[in-house]
Short mmCIF file of C-alpha atoms and ligand atoms in Angstrom, two decimals:
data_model
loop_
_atom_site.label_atom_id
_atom_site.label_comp_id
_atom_site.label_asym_id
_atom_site.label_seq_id
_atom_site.Cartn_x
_atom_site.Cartn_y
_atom_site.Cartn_z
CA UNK A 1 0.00 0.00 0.00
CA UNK A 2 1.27 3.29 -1.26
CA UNK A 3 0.88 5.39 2.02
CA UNK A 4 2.19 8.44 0.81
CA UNK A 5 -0.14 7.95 -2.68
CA UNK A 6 -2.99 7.72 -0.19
CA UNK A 7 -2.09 11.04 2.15
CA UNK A 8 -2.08 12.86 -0.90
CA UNK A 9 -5.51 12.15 -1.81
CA UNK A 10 -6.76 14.36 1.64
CA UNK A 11 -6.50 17.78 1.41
CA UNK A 12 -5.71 18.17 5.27
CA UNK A 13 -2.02 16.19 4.93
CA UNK A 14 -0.93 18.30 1.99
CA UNK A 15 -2.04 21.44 3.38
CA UNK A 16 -0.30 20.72 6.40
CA UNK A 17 2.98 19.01 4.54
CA UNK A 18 5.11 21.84 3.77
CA UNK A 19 4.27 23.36 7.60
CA UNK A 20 7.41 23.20 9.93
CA UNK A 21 5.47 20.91 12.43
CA UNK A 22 3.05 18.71 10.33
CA UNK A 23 -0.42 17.44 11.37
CA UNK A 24 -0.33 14.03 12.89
CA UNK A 25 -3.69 13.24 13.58
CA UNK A 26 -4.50 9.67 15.55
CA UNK A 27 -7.83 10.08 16.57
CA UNK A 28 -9.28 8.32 13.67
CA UNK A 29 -11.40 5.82 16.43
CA UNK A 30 -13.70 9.83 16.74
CA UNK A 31 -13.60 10.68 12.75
CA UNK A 32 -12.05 10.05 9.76
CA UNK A 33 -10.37 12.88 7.46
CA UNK A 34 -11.83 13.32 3.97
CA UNK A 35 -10.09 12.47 0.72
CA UNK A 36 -10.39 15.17 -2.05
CA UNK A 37 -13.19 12.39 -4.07
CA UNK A 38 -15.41 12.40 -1.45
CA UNK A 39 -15.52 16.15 -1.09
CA UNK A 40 -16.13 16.52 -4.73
CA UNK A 41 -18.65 13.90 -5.04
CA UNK A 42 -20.56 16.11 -2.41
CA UNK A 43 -19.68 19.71 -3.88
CA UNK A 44 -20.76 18.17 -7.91
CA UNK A 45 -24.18 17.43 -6.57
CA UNK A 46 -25.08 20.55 -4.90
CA UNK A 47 -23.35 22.24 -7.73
CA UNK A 48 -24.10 20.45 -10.62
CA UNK A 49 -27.28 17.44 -10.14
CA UNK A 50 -29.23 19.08 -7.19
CA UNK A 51 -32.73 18.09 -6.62
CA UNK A 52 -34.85 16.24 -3.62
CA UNK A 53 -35.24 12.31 -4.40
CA UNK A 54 -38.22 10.40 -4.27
CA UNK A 55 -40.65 13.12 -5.11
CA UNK A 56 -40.11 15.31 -8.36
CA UNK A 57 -41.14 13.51 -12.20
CA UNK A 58 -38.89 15.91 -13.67
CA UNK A 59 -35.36 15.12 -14.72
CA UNK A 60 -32.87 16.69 -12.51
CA UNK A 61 -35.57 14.41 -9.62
CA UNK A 62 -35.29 11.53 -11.41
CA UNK A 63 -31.49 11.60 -11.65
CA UNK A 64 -30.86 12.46 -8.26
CA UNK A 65 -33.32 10.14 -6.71
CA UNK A 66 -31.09 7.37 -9.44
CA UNK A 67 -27.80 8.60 -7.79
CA UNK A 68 -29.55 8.13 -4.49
CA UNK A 69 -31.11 4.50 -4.77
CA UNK A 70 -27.69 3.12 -6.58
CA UNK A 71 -25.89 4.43 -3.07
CA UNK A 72 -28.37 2.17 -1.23
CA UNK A 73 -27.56 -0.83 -3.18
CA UNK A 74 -23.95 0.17 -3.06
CA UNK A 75 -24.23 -0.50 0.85
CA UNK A 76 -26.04 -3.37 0.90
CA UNK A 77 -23.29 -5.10 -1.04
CA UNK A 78 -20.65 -3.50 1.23
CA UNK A 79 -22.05 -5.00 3.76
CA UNK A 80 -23.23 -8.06 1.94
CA UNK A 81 -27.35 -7.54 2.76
CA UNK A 82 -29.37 -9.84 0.69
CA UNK A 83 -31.56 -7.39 0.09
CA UNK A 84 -31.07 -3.73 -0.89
CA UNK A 85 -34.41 -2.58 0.91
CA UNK A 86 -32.57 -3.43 4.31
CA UNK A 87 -30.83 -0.27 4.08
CA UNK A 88 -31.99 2.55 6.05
CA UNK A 89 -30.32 5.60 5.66
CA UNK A 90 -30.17 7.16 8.90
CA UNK A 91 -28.06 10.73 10.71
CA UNK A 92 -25.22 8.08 12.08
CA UNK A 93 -24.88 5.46 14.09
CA UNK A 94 -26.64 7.52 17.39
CA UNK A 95 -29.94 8.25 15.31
CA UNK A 96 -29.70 4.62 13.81
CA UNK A 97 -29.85 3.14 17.51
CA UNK A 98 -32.36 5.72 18.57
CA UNK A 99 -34.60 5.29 15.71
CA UNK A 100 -34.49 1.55 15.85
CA UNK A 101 -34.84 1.22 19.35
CA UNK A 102 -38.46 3.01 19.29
CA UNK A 103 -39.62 1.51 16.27
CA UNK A 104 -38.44 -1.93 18.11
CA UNK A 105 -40.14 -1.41 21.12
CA UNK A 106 -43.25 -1.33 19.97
CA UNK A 107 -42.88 -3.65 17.38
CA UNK A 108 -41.18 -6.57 19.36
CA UNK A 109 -41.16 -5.73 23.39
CA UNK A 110 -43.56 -7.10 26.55
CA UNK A 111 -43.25 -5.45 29.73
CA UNK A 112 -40.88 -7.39 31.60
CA UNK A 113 -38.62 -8.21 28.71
CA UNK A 114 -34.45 -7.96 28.99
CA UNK A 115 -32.03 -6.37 26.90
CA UNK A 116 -28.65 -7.00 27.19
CA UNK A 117 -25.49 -4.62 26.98
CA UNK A 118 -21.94 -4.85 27.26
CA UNK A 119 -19.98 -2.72 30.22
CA UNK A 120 -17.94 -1.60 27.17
CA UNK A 121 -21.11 0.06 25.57
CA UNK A 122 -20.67 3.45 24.04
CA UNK A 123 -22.55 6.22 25.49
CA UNK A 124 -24.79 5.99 22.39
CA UNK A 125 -25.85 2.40 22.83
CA UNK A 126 -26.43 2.45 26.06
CA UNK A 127 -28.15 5.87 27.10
CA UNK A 128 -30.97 5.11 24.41
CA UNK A 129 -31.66 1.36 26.35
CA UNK A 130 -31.76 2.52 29.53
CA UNK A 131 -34.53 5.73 28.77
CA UNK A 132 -36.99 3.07 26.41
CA UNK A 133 -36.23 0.53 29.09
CA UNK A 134 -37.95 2.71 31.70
CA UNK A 135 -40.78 3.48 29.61
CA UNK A 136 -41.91 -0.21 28.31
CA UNK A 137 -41.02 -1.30 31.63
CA UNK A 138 -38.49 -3.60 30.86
CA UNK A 139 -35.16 -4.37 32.35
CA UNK A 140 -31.19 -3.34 31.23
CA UNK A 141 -28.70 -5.85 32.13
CA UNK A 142 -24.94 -5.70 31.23
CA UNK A 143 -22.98 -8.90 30.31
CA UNK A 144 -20.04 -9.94 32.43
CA UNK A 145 -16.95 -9.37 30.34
CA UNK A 146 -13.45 -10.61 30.70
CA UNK A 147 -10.51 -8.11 31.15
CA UNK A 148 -10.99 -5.39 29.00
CA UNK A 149 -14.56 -6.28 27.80
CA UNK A 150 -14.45 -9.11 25.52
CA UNK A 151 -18.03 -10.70 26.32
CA UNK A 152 -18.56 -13.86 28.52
CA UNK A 153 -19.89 -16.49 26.35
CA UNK A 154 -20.97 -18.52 28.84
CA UNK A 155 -22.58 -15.34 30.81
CA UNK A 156 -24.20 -14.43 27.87
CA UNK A 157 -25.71 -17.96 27.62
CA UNK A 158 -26.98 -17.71 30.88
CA UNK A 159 -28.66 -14.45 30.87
CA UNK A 160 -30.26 -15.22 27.44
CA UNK A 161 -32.52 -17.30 28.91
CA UNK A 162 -34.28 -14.81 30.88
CA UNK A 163 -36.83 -13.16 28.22
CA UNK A 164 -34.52 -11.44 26.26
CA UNK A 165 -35.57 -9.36 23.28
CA UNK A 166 -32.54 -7.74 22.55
CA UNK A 167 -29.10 -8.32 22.64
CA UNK A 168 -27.27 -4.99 21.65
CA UNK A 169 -23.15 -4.89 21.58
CA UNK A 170 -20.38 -3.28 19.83
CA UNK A 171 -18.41 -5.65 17.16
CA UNK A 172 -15.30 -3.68 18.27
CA UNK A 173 -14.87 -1.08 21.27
CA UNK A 174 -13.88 2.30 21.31
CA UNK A 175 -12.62 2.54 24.44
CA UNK A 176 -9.79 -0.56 24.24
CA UNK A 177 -10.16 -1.39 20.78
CA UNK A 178 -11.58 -5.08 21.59
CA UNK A 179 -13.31 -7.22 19.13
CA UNK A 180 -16.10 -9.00 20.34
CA UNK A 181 -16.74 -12.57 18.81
CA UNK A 182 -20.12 -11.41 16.57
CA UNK A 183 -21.23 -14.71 15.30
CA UNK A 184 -20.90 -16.24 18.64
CA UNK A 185 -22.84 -14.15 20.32
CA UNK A 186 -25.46 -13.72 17.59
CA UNK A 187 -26.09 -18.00 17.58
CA UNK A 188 -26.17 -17.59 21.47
CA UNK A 189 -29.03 -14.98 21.46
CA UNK A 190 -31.05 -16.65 18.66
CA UNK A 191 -30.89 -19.54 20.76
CA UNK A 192 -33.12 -18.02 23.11
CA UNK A 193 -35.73 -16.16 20.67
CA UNK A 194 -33.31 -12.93 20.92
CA UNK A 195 -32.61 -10.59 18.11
CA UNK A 196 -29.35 -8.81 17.93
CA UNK A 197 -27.85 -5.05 17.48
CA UNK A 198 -24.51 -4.77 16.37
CA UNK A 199 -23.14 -1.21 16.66
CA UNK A 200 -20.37 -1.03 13.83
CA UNK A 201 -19.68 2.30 14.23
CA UNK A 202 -15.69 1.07 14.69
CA UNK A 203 -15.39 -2.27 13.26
CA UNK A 204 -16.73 -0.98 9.73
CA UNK A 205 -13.35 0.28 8.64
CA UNK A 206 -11.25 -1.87 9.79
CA UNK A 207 -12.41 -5.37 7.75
CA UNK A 208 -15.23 -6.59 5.76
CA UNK A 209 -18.31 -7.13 7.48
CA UNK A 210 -20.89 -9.69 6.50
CA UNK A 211 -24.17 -9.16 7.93
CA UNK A 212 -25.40 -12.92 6.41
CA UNK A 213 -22.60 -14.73 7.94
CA UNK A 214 -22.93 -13.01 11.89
CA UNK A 215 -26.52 -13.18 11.05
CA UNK A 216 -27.28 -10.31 13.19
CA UNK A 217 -30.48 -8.40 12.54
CA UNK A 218 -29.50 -5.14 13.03
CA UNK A 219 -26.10 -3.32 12.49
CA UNK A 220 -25.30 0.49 12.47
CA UNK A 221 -22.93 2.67 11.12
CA UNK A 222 -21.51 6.36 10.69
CA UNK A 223 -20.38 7.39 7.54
CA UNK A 224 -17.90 9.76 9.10
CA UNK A 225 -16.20 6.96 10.30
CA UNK A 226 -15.29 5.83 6.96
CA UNK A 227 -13.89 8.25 5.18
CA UNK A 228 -17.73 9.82 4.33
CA UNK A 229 -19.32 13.01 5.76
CA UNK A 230 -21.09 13.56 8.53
CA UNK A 231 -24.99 13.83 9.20
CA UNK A 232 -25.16 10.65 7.74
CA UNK A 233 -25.04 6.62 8.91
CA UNK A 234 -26.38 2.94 8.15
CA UNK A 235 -29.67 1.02 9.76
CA UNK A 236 -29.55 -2.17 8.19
CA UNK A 237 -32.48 -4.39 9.54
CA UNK A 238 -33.39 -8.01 8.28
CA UNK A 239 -36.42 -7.32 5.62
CA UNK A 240 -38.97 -9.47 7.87
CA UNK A 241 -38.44 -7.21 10.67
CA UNK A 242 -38.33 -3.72 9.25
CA UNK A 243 -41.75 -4.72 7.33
CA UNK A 244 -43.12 -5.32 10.94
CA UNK A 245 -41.90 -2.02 12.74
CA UNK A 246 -43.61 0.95 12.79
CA UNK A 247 -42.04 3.57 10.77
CA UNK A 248 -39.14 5.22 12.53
CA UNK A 249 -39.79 8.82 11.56
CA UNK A 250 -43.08 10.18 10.22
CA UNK A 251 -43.66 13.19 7.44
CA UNK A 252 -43.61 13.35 4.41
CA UNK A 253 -41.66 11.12 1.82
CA UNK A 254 -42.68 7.94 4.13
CA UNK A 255 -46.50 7.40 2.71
CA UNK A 256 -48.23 6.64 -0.24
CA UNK A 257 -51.57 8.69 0.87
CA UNK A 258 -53.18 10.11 3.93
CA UNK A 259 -56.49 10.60 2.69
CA UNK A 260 -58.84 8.83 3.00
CA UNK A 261 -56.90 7.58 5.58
CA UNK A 262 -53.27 6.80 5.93
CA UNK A 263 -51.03 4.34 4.01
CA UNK A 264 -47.33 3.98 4.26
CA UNK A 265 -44.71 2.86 2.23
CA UNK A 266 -42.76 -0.47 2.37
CA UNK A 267 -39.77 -0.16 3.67
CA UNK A 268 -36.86 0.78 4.33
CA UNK A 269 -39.14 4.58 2.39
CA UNK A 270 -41.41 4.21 5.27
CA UNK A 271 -38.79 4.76 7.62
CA UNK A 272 -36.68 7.58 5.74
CA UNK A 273 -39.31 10.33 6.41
CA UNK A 274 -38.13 13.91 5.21
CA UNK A 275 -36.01 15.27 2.66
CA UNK A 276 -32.51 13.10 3.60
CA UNK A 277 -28.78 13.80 3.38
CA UNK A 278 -28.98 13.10 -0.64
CA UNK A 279 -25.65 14.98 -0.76
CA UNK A 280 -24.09 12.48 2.25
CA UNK A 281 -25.53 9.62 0.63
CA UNK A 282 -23.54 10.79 -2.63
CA UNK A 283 -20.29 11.02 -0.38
CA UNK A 284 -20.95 7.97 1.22
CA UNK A 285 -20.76 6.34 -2.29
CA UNK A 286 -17.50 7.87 -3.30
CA UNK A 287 -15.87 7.12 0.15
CA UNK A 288 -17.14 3.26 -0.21
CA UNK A 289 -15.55 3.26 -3.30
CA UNK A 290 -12.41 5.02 -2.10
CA UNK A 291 -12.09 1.98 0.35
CA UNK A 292 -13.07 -0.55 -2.05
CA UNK A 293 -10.16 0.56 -4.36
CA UNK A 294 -7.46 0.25 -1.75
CA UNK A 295 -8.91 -3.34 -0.91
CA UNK A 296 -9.54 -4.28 3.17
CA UNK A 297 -6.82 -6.56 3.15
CA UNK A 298 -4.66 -3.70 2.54
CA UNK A 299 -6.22 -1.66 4.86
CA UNK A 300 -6.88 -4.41 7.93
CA UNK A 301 -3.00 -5.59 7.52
CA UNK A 302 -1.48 -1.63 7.33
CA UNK A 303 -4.07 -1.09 10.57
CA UNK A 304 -2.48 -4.17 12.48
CA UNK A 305 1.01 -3.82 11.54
CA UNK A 306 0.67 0.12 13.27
CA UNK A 307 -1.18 -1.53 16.22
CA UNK A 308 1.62 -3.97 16.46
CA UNK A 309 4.21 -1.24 15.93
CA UNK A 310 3.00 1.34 18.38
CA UNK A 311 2.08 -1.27 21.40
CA UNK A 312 6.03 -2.23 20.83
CA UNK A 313 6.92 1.05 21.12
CA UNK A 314 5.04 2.04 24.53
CA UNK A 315 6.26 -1.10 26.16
CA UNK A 316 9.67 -0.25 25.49
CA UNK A 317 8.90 3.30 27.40
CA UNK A 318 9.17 3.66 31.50
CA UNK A 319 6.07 4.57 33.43
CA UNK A 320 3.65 3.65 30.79
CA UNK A 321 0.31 1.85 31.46
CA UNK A 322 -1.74 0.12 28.60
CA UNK A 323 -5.05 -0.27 28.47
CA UNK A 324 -5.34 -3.57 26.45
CA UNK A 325 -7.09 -6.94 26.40
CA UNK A 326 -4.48 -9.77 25.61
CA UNK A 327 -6.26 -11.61 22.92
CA UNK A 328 -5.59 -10.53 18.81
CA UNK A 329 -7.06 -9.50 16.73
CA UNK A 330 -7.43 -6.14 18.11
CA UNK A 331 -9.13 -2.63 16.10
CA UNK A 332 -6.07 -0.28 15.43
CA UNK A 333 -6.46 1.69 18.94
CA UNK A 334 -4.31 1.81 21.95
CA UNK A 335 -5.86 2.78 25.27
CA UNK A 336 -2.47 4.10 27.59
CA UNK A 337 -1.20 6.74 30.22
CA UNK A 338 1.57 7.60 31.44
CA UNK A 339 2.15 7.23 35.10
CA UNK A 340 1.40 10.34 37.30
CA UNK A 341 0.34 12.63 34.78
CA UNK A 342 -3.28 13.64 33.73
CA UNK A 343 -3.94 12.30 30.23
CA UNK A 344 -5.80 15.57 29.51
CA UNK A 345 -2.56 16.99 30.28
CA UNK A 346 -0.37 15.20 28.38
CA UNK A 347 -2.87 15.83 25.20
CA UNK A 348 -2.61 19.58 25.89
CA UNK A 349 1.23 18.81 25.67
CA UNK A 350 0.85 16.93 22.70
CA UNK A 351 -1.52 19.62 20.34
CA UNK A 352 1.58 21.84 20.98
CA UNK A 353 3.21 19.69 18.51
CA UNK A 354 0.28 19.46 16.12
CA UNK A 355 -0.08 15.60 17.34
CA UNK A 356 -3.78 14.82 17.79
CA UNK A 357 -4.89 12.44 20.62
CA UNK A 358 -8.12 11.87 22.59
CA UNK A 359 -8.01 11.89 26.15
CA UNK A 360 -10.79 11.21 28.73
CA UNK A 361 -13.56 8.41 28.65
CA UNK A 362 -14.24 8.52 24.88
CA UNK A 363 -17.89 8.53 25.52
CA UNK A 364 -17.59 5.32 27.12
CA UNK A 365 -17.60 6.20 30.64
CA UNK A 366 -19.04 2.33 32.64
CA UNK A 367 -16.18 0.71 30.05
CA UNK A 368 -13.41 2.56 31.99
CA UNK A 369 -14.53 2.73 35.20
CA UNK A 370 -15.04 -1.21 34.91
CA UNK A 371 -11.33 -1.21 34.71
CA UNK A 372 -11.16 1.25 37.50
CA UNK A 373 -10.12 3.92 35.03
CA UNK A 374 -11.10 7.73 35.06
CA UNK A 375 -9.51 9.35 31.97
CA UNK A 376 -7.16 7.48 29.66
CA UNK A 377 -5.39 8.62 26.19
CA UNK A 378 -6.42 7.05 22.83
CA UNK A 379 -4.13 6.68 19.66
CA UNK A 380 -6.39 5.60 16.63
CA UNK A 381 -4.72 4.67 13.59
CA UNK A 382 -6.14 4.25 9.82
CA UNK A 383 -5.29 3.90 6.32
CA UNK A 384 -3.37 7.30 6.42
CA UNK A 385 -1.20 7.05 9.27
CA UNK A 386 2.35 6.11 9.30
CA UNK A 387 5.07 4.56 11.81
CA UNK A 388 6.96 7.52 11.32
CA UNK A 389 4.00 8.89 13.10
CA UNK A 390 4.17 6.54 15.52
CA UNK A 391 7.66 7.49 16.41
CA UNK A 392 6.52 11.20 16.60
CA UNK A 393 4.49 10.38 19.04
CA UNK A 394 6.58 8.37 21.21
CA UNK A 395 9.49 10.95 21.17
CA UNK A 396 6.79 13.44 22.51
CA UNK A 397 5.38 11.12 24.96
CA UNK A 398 9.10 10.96 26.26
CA UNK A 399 9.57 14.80 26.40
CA UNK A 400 5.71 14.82 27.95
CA UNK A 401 7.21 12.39 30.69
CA UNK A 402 10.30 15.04 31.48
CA UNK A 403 7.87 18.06 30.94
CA UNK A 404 5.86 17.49 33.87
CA UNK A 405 8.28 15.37 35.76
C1 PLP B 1 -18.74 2.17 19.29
C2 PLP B 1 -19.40 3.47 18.95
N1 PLP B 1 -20.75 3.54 18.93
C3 PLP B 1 -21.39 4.67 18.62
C4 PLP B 1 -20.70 5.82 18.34
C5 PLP B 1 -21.46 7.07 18.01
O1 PLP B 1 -21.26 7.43 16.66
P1 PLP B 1 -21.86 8.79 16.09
O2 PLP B 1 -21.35 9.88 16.99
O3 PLP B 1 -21.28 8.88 14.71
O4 PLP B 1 -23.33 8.67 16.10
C6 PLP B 1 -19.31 5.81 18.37
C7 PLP B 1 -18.52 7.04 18.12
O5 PLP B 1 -17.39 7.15 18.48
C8 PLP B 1 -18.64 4.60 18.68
O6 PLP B 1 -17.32 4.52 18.73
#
């Protein structure tokens, strides 16, 4: 893989190139940078093909609404859906859980029903659980997980038999970077009657994902996360369910009449209410592509051998602390601090130098405080970064170290 080919395509690494102290930015686990297709793809349509989808007879309508559909069918093979209608286009991966979670509910949930989480849960698919939870009257329970959150088969097994709807977990953490065992878990909770949420808001860039073989029947995604824009993510829902929900959001765009009384679309139209992010959508196609034509076994092998090269790296350093489960494969994100100083601190230190880390909870508060963790820092690494990078990093994590020594 052609790194430096690749860094070229994003506007943000050239402009910064030729500055004394160039932008090393490892917080790719929060966003992805855009590369100069992706941009244009959005710019073109408002420029050039602009019109609403789904509505207009005229041609400019017809075209976009086209463009629009052939994005939809785009992602379905990306994520190898059987069928294209199982792709909802949604804000991101918070609306997709929010939206689903409602139209579930009523669709699928008895008082007294379980859902299960995982302690590693992201803010976003956790919050939304516990509020619904509270008002069908059903119960939240987390799964035990081993060290670092990978999920307890055997826990899982257990609790599954306790009238459990939904089983709703990450495929890889943002916190630690763990991959959870998807198909596992999936075969455990259809076992019991369960369906399944996968949040894929960090797996989706880091290797192919196969909704037929984990056989989950939901899965959500952000397109900023991959390279797309933002205002824009994935529902995909197994056909036989999203027929049988309710329609997420309700307007226009989701009906066939109202008069003489009301009759919605099939879905997924029925639950894409209002004018959507046509221009996102567009983006979202160009960024697919962009990954596409690199290949993911480019991409997954460039994102381990940095994992591999910057966990080296911080071992070799005094007073570090990693954050990491023991078992590979891993998502390209290290979880670390360094002993006696505040990891908001040593990111202050860091933006000095133009080198861009996350510190605190990453939005994933009961996942570090389960490791009896307050605040920890957060390298992210994609197809863009490099080990020289890496090395960047680690000399400023050194000078950090004698900084506030
Ligand atoms: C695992 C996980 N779930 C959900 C989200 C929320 O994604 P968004 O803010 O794009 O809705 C994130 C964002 O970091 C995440 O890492």
């Amino acid at each position: 893989m052609d790194i430096e080919k690749i860094r070229y395509e994003f506007p943000i690494f050239s402009k910064n190139s030729l500055k004394e102290t160039p932008l090393i930015y490892l917080d790719n686990a929060s966003t992805t940078h855009k590369p100069q297709r992706v941009i244009d793809a959005i710019t073109d349509f408002y420029s050039f093909s602009y019109a609403n989808v789904g509505r207009g007879s005229y041609g400019l309508a017809q075209e976009a609404t086209k463009r629009y559909e052939a994005i939809r069918l785009q992602v379905s093979k990306f994520i190898k859906a059987k069928n294209v209608n199982e792709i909802v286009f949604t804000s991101g991966t918070t609306d997709g859980i929010n939206k689903m979670a409602q139209s579930f509910f009523q669709a699928f949930a008895k008082a007294g029903d379980q859902i299960l989480i995982s302690s590693q849960a992201h803010h976003s698919n956790l919050l939304v659980w516990e509020q619904w939870a509270t008002a069908y009257q059903l119960k939240v329970k987390e799964i035990p997980t081993h060290s670092m959150g990978q999920i307890d088969l055997k826990a899982l097994s257990q609790l599954c038999k306790n009238k459990t709807v939904l089983v709703a977990i990450e495929a890889g953490t943002n916190a630690f970077g763990t991959i959870q065992p998807v198909s596992e878990i999936v075969k455990i909770a259809h076992e019991s009657g369960a369906k399944v949420l996968i949040d894929a808001a960090q797996w989706i860039t880091y290797a192919p994902t196969d909704v037929e073989i984990w056989d989950c029947d939901f899965l959500v995604f952000s397109a900023h996360k991959v390279f797309g824009p933002t205002g824009l993510g994935v529902l995909y829902g197994k056909s036989e369910w999203l027929d049988k929900m309710p329609p997420m959001t309700l307007g226009g765009g989701g009906v066939l009449r109202t008069v003489p009384q009301t009759v919605f679309k099939e879905s997924p139209y029925k639950h894409e209410a209002g004018t959507p992010h046509m221009a996102g959508v567009l983006g979202l196609g160009e960024a697919l592509d962009f990954i596409t034509d690199i290949g993911f076994e480019q991409i997954t092998s460039h994102a381990n051998s940095l994992l591999a090269y910057a966990l080296k790296e911080l071992r070799n350093m005094e007073g570090v602390e990693i954050y990491q489960h023991l078992h590979s494969p891993a998502l390209p994100i290290v979880s670390f601090g360094l002993s006696g100083i505040h990891p908001h601190d040593v990111a202050a230190y860091l933006n000095e130098s133009q080198i861009c880390l996350r510190a605190g909870h990453h939005c994933a508060q009961p996942a570090l405080v389960t490791e009896g963790l307050k605040a920890t820092l957060r390298a992210s690494f994609t197809l863009y970064n490099t080990k020289d990078e890496i090395d960047e990093l680690i000399k400023h994590l050194k000078t950090a170290q004698k900084f506030f020594s």
